[in-house]
Structures are given as C-alpha cells and as structure tokens.
Short mmCIF file of C-alpha atoms and ligand atoms in Angstrom, two decimals:
data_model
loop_
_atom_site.label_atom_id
_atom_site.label_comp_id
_atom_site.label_asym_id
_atom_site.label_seq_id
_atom_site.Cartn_x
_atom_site.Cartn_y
_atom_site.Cartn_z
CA UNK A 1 38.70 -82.68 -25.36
CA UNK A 2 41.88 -84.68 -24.82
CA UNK A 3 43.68 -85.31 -28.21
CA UNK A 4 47.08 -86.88 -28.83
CA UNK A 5 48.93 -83.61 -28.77
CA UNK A 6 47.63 -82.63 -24.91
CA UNK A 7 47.87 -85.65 -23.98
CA UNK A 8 51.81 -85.70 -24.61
CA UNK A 9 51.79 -82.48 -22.90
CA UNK A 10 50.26 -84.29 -20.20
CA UNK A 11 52.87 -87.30 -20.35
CA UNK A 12 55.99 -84.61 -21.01
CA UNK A 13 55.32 -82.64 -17.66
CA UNK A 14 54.61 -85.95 -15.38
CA UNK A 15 57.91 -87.46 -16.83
CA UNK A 16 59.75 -84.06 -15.58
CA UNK A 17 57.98 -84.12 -12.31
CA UNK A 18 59.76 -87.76 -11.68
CA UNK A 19 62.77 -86.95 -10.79
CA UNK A 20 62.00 -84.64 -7.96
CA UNK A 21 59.16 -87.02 -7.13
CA UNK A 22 61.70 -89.40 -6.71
CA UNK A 23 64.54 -88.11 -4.90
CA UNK A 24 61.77 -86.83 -2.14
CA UNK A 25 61.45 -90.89 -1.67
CA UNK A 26 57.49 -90.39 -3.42
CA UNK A 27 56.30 -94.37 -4.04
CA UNK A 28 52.70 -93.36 -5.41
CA UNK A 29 50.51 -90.74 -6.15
CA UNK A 30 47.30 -90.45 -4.78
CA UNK A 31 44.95 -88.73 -7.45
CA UNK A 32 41.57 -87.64 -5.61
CA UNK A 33 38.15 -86.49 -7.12
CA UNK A 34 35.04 -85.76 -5.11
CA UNK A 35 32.25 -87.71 -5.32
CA UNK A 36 28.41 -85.85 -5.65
CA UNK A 37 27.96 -86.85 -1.51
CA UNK A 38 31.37 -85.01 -1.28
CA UNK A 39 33.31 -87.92 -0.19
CA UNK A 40 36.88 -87.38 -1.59
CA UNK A 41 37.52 -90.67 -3.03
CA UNK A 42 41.38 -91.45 -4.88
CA UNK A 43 43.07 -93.78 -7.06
CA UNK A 44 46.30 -94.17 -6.33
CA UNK A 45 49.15 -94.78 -9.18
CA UNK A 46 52.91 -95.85 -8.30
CA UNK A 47 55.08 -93.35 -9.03
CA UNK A 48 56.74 -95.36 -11.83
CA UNK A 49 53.03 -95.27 -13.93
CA UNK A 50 52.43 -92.07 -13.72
CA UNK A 51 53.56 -90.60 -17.05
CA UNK A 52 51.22 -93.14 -18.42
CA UNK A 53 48.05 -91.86 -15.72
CA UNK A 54 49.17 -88.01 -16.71
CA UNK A 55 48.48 -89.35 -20.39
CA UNK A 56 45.60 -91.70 -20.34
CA UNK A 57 44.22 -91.59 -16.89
CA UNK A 58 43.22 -94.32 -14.32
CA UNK A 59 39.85 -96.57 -14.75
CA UNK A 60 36.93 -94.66 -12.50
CA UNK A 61 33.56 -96.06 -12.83
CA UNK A 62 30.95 -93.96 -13.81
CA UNK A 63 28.64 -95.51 -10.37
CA UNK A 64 31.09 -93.34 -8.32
CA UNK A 65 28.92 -90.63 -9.36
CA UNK A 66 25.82 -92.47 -7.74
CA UNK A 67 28.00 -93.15 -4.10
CA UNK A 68 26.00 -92.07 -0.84
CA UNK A 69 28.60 -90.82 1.96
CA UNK A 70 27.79 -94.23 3.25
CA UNK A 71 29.08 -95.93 0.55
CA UNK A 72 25.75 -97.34 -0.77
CA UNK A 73 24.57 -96.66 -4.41
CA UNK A 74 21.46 -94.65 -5.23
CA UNK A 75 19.87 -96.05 -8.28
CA UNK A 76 20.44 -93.19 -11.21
CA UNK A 77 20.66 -93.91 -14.68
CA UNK A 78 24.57 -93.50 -13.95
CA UNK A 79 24.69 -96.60 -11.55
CA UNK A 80 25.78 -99.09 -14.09
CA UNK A 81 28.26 -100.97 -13.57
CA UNK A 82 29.24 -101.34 -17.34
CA UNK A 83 31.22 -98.59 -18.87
CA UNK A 84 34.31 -96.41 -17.58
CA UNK A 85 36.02 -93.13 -17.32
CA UNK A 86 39.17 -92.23 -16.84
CA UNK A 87 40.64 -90.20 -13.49
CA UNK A 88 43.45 -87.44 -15.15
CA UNK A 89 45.74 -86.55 -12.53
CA UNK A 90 46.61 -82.41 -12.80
CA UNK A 91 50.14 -82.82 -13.39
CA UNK A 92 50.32 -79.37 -12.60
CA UNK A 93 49.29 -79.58 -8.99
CA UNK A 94 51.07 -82.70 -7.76
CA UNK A 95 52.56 -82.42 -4.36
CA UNK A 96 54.43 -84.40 -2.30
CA UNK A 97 52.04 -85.36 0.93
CA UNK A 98 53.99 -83.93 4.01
CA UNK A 99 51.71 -85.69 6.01
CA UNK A 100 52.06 -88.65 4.25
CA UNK A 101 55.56 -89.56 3.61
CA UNK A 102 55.72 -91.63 0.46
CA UNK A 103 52.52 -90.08 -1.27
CA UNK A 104 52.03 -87.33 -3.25
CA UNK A 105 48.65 -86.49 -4.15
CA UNK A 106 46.94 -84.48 -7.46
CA UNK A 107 43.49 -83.72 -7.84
CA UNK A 108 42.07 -85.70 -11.15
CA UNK A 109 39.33 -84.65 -13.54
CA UNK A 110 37.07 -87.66 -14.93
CA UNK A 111 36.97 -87.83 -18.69
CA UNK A 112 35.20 -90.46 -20.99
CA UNK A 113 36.96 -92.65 -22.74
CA UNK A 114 36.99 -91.24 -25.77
CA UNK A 115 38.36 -87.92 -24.40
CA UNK A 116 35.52 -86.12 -23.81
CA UNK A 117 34.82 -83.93 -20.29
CA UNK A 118 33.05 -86.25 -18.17
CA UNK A 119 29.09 -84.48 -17.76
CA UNK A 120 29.38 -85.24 -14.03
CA UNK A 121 33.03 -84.45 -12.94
CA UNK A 122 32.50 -81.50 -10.48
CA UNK A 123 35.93 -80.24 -10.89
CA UNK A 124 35.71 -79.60 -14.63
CA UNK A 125 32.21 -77.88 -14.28
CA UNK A 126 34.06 -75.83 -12.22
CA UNK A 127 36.19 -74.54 -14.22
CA UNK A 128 33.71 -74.14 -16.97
CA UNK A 129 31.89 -72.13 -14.79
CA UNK A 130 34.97 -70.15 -13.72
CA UNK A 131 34.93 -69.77 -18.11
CA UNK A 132 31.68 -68.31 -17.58
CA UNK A 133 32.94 -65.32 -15.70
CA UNK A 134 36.04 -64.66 -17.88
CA UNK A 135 33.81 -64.05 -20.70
CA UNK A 136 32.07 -61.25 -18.69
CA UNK A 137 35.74 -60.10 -18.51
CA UNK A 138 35.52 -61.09 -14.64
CA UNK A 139 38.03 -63.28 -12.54
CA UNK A 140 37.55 -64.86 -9.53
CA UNK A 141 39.36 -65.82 -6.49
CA UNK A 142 37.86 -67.79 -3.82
CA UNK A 143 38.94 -69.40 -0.54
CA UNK A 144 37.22 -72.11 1.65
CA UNK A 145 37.71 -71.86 5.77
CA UNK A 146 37.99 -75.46 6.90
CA UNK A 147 36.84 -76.48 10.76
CA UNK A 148 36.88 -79.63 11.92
CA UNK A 149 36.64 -81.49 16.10
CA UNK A 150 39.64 -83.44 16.97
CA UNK A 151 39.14 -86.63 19.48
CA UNK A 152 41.54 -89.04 20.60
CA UNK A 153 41.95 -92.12 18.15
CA UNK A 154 41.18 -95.05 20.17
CA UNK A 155 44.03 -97.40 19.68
CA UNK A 156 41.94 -100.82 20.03
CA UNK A 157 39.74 -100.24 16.67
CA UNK A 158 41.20 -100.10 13.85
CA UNK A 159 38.96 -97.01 13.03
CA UNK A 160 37.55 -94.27 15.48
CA UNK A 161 34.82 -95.06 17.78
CA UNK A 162 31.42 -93.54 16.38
CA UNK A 163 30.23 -94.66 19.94
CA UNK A 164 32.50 -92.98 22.13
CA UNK A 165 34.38 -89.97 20.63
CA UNK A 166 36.31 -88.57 22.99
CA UNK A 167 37.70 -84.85 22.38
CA UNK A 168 41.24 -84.37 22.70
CA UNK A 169 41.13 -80.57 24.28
CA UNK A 170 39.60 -79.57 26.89
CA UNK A 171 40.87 -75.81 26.74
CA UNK A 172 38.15 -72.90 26.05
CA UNK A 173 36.96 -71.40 22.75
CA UNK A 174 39.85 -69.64 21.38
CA UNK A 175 41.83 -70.52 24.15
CA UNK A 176 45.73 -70.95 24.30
CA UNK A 177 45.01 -74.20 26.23
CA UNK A 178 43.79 -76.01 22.87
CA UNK A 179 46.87 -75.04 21.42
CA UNK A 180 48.90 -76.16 24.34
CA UNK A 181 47.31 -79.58 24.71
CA UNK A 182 47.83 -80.00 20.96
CA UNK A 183 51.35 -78.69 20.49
CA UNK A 184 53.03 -80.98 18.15
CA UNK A 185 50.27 -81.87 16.14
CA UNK A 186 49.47 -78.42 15.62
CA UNK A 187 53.24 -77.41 14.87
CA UNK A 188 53.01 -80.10 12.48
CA UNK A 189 50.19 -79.26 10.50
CA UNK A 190 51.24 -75.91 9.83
CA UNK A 191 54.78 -77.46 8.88
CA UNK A 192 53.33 -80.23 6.14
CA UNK A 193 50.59 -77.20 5.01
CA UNK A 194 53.64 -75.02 4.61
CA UNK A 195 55.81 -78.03 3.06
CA UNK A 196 52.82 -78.11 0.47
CA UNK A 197 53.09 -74.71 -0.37
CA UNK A 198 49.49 -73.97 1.10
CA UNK A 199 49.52 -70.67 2.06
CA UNK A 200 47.70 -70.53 5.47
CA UNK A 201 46.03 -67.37 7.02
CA UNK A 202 45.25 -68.43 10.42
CA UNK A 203 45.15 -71.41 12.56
CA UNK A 204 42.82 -71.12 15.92
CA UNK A 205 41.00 -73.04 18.16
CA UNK A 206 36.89 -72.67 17.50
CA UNK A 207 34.08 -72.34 19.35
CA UNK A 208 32.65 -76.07 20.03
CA UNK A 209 34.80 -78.52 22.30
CA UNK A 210 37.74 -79.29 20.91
CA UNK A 211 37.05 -77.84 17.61
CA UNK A 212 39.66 -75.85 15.67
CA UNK A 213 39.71 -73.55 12.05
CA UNK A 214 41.93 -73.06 9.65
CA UNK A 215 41.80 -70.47 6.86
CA UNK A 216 43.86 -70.43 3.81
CA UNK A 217 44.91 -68.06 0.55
CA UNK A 218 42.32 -67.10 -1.95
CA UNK A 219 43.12 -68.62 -5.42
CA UNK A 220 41.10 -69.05 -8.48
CA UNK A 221 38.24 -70.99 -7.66
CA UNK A 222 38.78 -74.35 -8.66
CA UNK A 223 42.26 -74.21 -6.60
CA UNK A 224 40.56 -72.99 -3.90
CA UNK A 225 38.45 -76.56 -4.21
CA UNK A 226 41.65 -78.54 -4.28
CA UNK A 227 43.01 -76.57 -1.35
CA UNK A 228 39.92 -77.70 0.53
CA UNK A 229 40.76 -81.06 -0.83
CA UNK A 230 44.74 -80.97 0.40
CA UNK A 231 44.09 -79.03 3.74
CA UNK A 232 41.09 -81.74 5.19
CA UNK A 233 43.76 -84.61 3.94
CA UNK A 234 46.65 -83.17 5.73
CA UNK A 235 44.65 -82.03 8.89
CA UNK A 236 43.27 -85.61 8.64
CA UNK A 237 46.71 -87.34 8.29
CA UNK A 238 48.65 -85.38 10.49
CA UNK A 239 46.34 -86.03 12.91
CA UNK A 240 46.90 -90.06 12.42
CA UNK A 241 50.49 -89.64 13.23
CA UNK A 242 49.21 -88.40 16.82
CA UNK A 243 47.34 -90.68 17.45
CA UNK A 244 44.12 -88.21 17.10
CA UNK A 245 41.23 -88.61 14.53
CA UNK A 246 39.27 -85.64 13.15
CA UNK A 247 35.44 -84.97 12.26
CA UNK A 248 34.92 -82.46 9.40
CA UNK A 249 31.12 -83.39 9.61
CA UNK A 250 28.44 -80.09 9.48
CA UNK A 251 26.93 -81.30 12.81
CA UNK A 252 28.99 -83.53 15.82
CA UNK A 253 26.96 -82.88 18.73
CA UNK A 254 23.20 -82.08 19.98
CA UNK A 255 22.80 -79.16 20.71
CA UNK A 256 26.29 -77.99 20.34
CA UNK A 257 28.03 -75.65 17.26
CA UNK A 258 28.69 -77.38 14.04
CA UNK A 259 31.84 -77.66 11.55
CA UNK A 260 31.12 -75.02 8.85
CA UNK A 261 32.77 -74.80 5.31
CA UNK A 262 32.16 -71.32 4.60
CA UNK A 263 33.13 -69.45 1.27
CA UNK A 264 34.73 -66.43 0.39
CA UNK A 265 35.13 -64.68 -2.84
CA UNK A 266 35.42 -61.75 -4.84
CA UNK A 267 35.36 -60.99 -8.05
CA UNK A 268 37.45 -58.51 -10.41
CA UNK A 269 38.12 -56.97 -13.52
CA UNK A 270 41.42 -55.99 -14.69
CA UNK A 271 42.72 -57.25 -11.41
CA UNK A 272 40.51 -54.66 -9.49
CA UNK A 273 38.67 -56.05 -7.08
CA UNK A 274 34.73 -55.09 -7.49
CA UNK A 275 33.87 -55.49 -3.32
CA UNK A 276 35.72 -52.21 -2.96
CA UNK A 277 36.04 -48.81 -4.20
CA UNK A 278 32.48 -48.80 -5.60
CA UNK A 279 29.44 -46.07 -5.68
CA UNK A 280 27.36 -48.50 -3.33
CA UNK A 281 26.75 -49.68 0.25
CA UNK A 282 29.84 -50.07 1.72
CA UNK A 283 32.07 -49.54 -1.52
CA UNK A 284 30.49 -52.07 -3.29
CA UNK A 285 30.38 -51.48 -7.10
CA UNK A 286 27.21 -52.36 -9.40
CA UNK A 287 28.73 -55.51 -10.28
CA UNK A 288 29.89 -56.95 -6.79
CA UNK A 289 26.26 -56.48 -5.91
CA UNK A 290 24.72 -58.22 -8.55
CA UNK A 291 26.78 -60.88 -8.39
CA UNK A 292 26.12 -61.30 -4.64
CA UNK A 293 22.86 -60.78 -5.13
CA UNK A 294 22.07 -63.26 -7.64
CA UNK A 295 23.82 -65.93 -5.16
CA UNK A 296 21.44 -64.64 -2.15
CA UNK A 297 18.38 -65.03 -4.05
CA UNK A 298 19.65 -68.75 -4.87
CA UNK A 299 20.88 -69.81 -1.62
CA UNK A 300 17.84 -71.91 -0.79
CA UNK A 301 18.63 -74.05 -4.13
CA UNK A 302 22.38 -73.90 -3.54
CA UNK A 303 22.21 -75.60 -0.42
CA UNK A 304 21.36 -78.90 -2.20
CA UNK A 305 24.93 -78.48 -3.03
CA UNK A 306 26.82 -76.61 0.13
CA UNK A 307 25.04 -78.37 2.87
CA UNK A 308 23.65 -81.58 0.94
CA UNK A 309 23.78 -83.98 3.94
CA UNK A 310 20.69 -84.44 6.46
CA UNK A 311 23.37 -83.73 8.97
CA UNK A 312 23.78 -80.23 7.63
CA UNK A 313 20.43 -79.10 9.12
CA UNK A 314 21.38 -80.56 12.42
CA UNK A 315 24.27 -77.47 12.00
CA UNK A 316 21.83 -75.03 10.61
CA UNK A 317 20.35 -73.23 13.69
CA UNK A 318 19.55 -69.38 14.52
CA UNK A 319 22.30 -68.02 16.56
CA UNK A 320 24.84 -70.86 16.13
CA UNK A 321 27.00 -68.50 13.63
CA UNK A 322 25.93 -70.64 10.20
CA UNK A 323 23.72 -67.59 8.81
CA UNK A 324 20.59 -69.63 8.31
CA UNK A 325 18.36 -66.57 7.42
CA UNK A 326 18.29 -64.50 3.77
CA UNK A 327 20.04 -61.78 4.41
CA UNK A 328 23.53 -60.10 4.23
CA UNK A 329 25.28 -57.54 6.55
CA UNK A 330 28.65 -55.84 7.27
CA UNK A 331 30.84 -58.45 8.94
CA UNK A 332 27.33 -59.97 10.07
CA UNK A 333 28.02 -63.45 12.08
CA UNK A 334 24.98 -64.37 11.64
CA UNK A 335 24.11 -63.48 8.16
CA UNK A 336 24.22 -66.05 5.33
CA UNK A 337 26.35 -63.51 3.38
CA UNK A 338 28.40 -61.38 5.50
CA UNK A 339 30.55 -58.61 3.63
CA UNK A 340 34.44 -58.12 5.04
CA UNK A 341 36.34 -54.95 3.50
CA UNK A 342 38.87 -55.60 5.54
CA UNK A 343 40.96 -52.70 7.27
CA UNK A 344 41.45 -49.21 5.33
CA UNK A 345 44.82 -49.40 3.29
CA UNK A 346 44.33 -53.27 2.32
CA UNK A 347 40.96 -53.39 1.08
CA UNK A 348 41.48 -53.41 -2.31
CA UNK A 349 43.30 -57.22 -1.16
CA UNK A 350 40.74 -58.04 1.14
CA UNK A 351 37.51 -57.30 0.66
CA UNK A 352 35.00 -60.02 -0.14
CA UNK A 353 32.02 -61.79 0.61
CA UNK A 354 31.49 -64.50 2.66
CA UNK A 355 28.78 -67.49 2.07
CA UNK A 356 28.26 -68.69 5.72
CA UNK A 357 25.43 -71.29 5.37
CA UNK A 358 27.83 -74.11 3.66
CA UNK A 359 29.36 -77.09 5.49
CA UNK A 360 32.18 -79.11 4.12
CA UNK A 361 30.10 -82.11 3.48
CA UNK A 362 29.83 -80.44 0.49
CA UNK A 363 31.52 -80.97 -2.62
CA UNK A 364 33.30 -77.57 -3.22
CA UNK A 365 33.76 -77.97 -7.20
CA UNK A 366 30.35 -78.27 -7.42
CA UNK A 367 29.64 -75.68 -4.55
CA UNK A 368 32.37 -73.34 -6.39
CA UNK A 369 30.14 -74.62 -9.48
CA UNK A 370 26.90 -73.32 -8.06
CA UNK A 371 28.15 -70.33 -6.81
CA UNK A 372 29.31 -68.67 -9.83
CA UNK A 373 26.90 -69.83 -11.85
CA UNK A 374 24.34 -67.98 -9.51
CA UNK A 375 26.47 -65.17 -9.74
CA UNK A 376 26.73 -64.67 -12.80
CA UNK A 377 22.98 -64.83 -13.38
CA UNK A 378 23.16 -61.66 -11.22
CA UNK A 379 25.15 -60.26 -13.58
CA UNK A 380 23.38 -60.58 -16.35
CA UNK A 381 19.88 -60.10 -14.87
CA UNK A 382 21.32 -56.83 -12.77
CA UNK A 383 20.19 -57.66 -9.33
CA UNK A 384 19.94 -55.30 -6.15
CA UNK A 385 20.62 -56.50 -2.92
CA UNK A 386 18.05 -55.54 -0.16
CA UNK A 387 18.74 -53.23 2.61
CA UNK A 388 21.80 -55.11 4.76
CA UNK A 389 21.48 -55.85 8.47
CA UNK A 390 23.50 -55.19 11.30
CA UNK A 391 22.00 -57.81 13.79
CA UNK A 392 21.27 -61.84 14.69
CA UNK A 393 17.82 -61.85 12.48
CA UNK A 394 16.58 -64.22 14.99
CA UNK A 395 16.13 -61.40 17.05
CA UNK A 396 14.25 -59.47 14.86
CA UNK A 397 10.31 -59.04 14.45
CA UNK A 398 8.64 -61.19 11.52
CA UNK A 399 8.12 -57.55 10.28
CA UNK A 400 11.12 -56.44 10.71
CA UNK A 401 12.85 -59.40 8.77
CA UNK A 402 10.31 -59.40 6.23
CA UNK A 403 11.67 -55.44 5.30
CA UNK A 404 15.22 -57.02 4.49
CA UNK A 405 13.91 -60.20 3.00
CA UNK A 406 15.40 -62.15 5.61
CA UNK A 407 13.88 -65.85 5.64
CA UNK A 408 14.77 -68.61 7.29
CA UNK A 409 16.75 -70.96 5.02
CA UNK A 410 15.67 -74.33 4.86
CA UNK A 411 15.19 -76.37 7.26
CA UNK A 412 15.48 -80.23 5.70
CA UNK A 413 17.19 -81.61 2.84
CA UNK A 414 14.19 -81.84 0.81
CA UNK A 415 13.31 -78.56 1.18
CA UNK A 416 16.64 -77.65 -0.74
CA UNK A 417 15.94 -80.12 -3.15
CA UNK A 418 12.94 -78.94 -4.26
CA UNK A 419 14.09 -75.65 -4.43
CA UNK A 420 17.25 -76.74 -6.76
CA UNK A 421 15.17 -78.61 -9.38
CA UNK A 422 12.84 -75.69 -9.74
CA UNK A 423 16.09 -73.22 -10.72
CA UNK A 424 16.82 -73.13 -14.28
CA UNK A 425 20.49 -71.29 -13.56
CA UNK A 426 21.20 -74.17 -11.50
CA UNK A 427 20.07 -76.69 -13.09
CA UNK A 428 20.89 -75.27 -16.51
CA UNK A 429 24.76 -74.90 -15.40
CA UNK A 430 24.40 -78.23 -14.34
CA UNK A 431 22.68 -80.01 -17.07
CA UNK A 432 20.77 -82.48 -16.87
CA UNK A 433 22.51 -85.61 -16.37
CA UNK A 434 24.20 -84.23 -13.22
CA UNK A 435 20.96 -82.70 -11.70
CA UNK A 436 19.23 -85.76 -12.34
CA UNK A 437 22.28 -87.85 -10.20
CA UNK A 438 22.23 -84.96 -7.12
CA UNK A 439 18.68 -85.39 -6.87
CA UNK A 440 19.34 -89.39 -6.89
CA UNK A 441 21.75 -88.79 -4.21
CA UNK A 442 19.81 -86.51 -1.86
CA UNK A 443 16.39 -88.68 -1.93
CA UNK A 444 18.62 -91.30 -0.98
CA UNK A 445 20.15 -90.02 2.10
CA UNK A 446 16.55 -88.50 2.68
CA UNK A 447 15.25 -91.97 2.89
CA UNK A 448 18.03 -93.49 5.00
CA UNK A 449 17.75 -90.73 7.42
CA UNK A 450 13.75 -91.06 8.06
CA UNK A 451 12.94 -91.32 11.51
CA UNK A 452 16.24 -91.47 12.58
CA UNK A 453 16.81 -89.60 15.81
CA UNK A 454 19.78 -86.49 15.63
CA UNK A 455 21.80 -88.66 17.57
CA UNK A 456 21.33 -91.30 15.18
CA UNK A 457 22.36 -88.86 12.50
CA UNK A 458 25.77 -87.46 14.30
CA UNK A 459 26.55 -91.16 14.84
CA UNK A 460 26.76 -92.17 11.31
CA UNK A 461 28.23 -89.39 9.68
CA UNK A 462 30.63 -87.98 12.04
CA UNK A 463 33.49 -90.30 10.52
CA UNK A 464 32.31 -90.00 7.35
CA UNK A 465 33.33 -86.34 6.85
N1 LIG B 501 31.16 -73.14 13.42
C1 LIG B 501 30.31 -72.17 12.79
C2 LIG B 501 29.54 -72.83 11.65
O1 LIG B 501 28.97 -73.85 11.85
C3 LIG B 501 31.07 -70.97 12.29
C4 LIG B 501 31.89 -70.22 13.29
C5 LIG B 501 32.51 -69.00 12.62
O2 LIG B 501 31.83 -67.99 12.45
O3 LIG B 501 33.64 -69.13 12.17
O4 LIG B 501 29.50 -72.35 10.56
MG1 MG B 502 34.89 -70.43 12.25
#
C-alpha cells in the first residue's frame, strides 16, 4: 500500500538522485514494466518530473495487461479502456542508460490508483512470492542467461527486415571469429553493462549462426528480472549504434537452435546455500530437493509462463540443448533441470540449479513468480526428486525414460495452458484475475498462429523479441 509517508520517501530519494542524474547529461527516464506477452513496454518521464513519477507514478492503462506481442488486445475483463494505474519507477534502481546517452531507465511496479498493488503487475507478484520464501526462513538468488542472433540492420527501413535478416557473423560456434567480426560492438556492450554496474559472468559466441550469450550475477530474484530487463535493452541498443539489430526470439530459424532464457537459482538459509553440502545426491540437502522438485513436477504448467509464445515450441526440440523432457541430471545439457555444483572449493558460491526449458519471450517476474511459487509447494509438500540422468533422454528407451519420469514436455501452447489452469499452486499464487488475463493472452496468440506455417511463425515474431 502506498500512503503519504512512502510516498515522500519515494519523492525524497528521486529528488537526491537529480543531481547526479543531471550532471551525467540524463534528459528522461525510461521506466519499463513487462507486459503478460513479455513485451517490455516503458513510459518515459523527463528528468525534471521525476520526483513527482517517484511519488505518484505515471498513467498505465490497465489494457496493457491484455497486449499480444503483436500489439493487438485479447478481450479479458481487463481490456477496458476506462480506468488507470499508475507505473512507480524504483527509485532505487535507476541507472543511467550507457547505451543510451540521455536516458536512464528504472523498472516500475503498476499500482491502482488508490495505492493499492496492482493484481496483475508481474514484478510485485514477484516479490510477494520472493515473501513467500522468507517466511520459510529461505532466500533466494537467481540469475537469467540471455542469448540473442545479431543481423545487420538494413539501413533503408526504418526497422529490420523480417524478410531478409541477414546475420552479421559468419565465424563458428564459439569461435574467436564472432568476436572478431563484432569487435567494437562487443567491447561496447561489456563497457555500457559494466557502466551500469551489471555484473557480467561471461560473454561468448553460441551455437546457432551468429548467435551470442551472455550470463550475468545472481541477485535476489526480482533483480535478477530487471537485469534481464537492462541486459536485452543494452544488448539491443548497443547494437543500434552499429548499425546491427538483435532477435531475442525462442525460435529464428527452421530447423536451426533457438534463443533460450534459461534460469538459475538457489536457495539458502542463513546465507548457506542448500544445493551444496547436503546428505543427498550430489550434496543436495532435503530442502534443495524439494524445492527443485516441486518446480519439476510443475514444469508442464510453468511453461505457460517461461515459453508462452507459439514460437517457443518451434525452440523446444530433443537434442537442441532446451531440456524438453522431465527430468534432471548433473550438468545434463539436455535436461530441463540440470544441477551445476560448480568446482570443489567454490561450491558453496556456485552451486545451483538450472531451468533449461524457458525462452526469454517470457516475462521473467512472472517466470521468477512461477518458479518459486512451485518451489515452495515442494517445500511444504516434501517432494523427492526421481533418480537423475546422465544422458540426452531422447536417446533413451520409452522404458528407460519412463524409470526417471522423463516425459516429453509439451509440445504446443495449449498443451501448457491446459496444464496451468488445472494447478492450484499456480494459479493460486496467481489469483485469479491474472490467470484469467494469461489464459486471455495465450488463446489469443493460439488463434493467430493456426495454420500458420513455422516460417510464418519466425517471421512475425523474430523482431518482436
Ligand atoms: N540455445 C539453447 C536453447 O535454446 C541453449 C544452449 C545452451 O545450452 O546454452 O536453450
Ligand atoms: Mg547458451
């Protein structure tokens, strides 16, 4: 609830951002939330109003909530255009834009009016959910790996070509040629990341033509959402200033290796991380497992939220490293959740899980959302994880997958959908205003999607992401 009091707090720490604001030559600030298609949409505020956004917030219609990634409106009961919320920048996580001199950006949360938490702002059901875990005494920190394909802008259109994209490295997977043929635009990313204060783990050229990953800090989880948020800007804006344009969309060719947005996290209590030093499989204690667990057993439903475009089952094929079966192994590939203890000496640092099956057309609040809300039903329900695997489970018999419960994700949208309305943890983190707009969402894309060919598919979404 936003009374008088926070919201001078709110005004007191904008007015002593200013200054600095100021004297790096900032004109606006862009304040971002992401929509439930996962499109990052903004507001932006000149620098002179934002004491007054930090305090009251910026208009936001409530039909945001009902956007496709195409921009067209689903009809929920949400998609009236009467009525209004209000964007609130996080005056605590304003930052200049390295990438885009003149901008700094913060990540809002949408509030009603009358100062209540908006009931379908992703990024404040995040951090309830984050609350969630604290009162089990747990904390979390989580970290999204961002890849994305980068093509040559062409310079007659005033966007990218969705008819001919033309990648802008030619070099191998993981070869030094990528980075060679991209030099400056590389060197400049990690310069505005690092200008951001976004801590960056590794930068290296992927697997798919001209395809690159980045992976970043873990942080609690909802700044590991805004991270996702900042880093896809910046790559996306640095790449502008080279006259490049980038494609963060789950699927850009056919056949071909998709853009993942995989997840990692851990969770801990008194600052000890539970994914090492435990009694089970591979130092795992009672509690990392059930947590894990109770996110496996969901991952069926959670894909309505971490790969809720039809393009993301274009990406989500046996062998193409998106773990598309059940199942979870020791730095498995191809597993959906792969385990990484990291190296003897640091695991207590490193060890977590990863959640391989998402794709960054996802909204990660919500994914974040989903994800420790499964969790957490672990917890409390004590789960076991089944025997792990230490192979591609497309290669295994029926037989043999069916002994560690490894089926096949699904395949379509709808198949996620369904799967989603039928949980109660999901739907009850949710509640039932939100659920009801997701489901709005999907059916929509569902419907604009039937019968169109993959191409079709790649074609209208790869500039979308
Ligand atoms: N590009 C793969 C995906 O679609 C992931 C490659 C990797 O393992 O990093 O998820
Ligand atoms: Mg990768």
């Amino acid at each position: 609830m936003l009374d008088g009091q926070e919201r001078s707090r709110r005004a007191a720490l904008a007015a002593k951002r200013v200054p600095g604001l100021e004297s790096e030559r900032v004109a606006g600030i862009a304040v971002t939330f992401v929509d439930t298609a996962g499109i990052t949409r903004v507001k932006g505020v000149p620098l002179a109003g934002f004491e007054r956004a930090a305090a009251w917030g910026v208009g936001a219609t409530p039909v945001f909530d009902a956007f496709g990634a195409d921009d067209s409106i689903a009809a929920t009961p949400v998609a009236n255009p009467a009525g209004d919320l209000r964007l609130m920048p996080d005056v605590e996580r304003v930052v200049r834009l390295a990438g885009q001199p003149g901008w700094a950006w913060a990540p809002g949360d949408r509030y009603t009016q009358d100062g209540q938490p908006h009931p379908g702002c992703a990024r404040l059901l995040a951090a309830r959910m984050t609350e969630r875990l604290g009162a089990a005494g747990l904390t979390a920190l989580a970290a999204f790996e961002v890849e994305w394909v980068v093509y040559r802008a062409d310079p007659t259109l005033a966007h990218p070509s969705p008819a001919r994209p033309v990648p802008a490295a030619s070099g191998p997977a993981y070869g030094m040629t990528r980075l060679i043929e991209l030099n400056d635009y590389t060197v400049e990313l990690l310069r505005a990341l690092a200008a951001q204060g976004v801590q960056v783990g590794q930068l290296h050229p992927e697997y798919a033509p001209s395809q690159f990953e980045l992976s970043v800090a873990p942080e609690c989880p909802v700044s590991a959402a805004d991270t996702s948020v900042l880093v896809r800007a910046t790559i996306r804006a640095v790449a502008a200033r080279h006259g490049l344009a980038v494609s963060f969309a789950p699927s850009v060719s056919d056949p071909g290796v998709g853009n993942g947005g995989h997840l990692h996290l851990s969770i801990a209590r008194d600052g000890d991380n539970l994914f090492t030093g435990g009694e089970g499989t591979f130092g795992l204690t009672v509690e990392a497992e059930a947590f894990t667990a109770g996110v496996l057993a969901r991952l069926p439903a959670l894909l309505a939220v971490g790969a809720p475009s039809v393009s993301s089952y274009l990406r989500l094929l046996p062998s193409h490293w998106a773990g598309v079966f059940t199942c979870w192994g020791l730095e498995n590939r191809e597993a959906a959740v792969r385990l990484v203890t990291g190296s003897v000496g640091e695991q207590d640092r490193a060890a977590n899980v990863e959640f391989k099956c998402f794709d960054q057309s996802a909204n990660p609040y919500l994914l974040v959302a989903g994800v420790l809300a499964a969790g957490v039903a672990g917890l409390e329900d004590g789960a076991r994880l089944p025997e792990p695997i230490h192979a591609d489970p497309a290669g295994l018999s029926a037989e043999e997958r069916s002994r560690v419960d490894a089926r096949r994700l699904p395949e379509k949208l709808a198949e996620s959908l369904s799967a989603f309305e039928a949980d109660p943890v999901l739907t009850g983190a949710f509640g039932p205003e939100f659920t009801e707009t997701i489901a709005a969402v999907r059916r929509a894309e569902i419907e604009k999607f039937a019968g169109a060919s993959n191409a079709e598919i790649i074609e209208a979404t790869r500039w979308r992401y």
